[in-house]
Coordinates of C-alpha atoms in Angstrom, one line a residue:
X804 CA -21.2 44.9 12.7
X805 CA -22.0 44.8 9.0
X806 CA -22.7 41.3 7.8
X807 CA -22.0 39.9 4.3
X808 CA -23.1 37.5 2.0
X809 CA -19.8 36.4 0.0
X810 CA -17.8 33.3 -1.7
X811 CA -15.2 30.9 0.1
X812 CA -12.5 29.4 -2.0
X813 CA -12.3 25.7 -1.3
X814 CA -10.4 23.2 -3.0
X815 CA -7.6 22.5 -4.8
X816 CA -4.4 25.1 -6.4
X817 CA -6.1 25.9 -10.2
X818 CA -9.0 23.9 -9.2
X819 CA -10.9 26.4 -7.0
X820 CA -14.8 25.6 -5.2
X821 CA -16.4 27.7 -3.5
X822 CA -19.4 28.4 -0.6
X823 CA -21.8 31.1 -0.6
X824 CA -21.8 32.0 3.0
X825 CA -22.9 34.9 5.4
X826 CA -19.8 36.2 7.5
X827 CA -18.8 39.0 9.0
X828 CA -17.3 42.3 7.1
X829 CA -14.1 41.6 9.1
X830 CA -13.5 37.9 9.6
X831 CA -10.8 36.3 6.5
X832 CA -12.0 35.1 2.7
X833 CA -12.0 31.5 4.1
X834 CA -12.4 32.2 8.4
X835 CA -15.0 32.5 10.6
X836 CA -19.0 32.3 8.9
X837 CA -22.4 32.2 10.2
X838 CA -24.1 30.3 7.9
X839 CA -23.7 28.3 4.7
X840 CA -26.1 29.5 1.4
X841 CA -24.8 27.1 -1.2
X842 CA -22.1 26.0 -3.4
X843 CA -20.9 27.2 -6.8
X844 CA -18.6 25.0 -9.1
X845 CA -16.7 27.4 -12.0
X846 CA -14.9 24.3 -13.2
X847 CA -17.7 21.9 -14.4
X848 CA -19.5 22.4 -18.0
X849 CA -21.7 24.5 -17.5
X850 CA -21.2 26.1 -14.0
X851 CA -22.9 24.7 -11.0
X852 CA -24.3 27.1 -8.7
X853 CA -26.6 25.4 -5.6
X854 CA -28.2 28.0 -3.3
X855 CA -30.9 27.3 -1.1
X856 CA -33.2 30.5 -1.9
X857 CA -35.3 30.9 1.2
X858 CA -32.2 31.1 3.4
X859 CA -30.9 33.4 0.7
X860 CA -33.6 35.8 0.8
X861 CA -33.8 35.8 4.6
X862 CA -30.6 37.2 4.9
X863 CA -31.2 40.0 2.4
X864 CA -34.2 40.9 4.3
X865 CA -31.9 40.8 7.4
X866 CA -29.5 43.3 5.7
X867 CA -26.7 41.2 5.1
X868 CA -25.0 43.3 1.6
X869 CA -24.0 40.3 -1.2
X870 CA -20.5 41.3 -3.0
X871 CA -20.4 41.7 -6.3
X872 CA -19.7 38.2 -7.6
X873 CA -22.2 36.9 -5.0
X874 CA -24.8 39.6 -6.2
X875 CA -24.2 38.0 -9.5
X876 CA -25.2 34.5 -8.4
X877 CA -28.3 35.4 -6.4
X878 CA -28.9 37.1 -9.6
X879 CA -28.8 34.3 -12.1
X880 CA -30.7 31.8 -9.9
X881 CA -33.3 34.5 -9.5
X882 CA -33.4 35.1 -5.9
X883 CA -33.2 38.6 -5.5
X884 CA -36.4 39.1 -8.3
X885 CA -38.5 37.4 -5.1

């Protein structure tokens, strides 16, 4: 089974927070994960993104595929130039 690294939407209606977190390909947005990489914050000034990079890259070297927006983050907070 194909394991991804991927955002789930936490808090409020128009106030959304999410956790980077590893999951399966078929369990829900917000269901079943393994682990827990970090948070990112779109609503604060500027955006808060927390990952903890060794985990991070662990997983990659696993072969757990990041989506696109989560390819994004590991991206910016320069995990995947390791």
């Amino acid at each position: 089974m194909a394991v991804k690294i991927r955002l789930a939407r936490f808090g409020k209606k128009k106030k959304p927070f999410y956790r980077v977190v590893v999951a399966h390909e078929t369990s829900p947005r917000d269901g079943r994960f393994i682990e827990v990489l970090g948070t990112y914050d779109p609503c604060c000034n500027p955006v808060k993104i927390s990952l903890d990079r060794d985990k991070a890259l662990a997983w990659l070297k696993k072969g757990a595929q990041p989506t696109q927006t989560a390819h994004q983050l590991l991206r910016k907070e320069g995990v995947l130039k390791a």
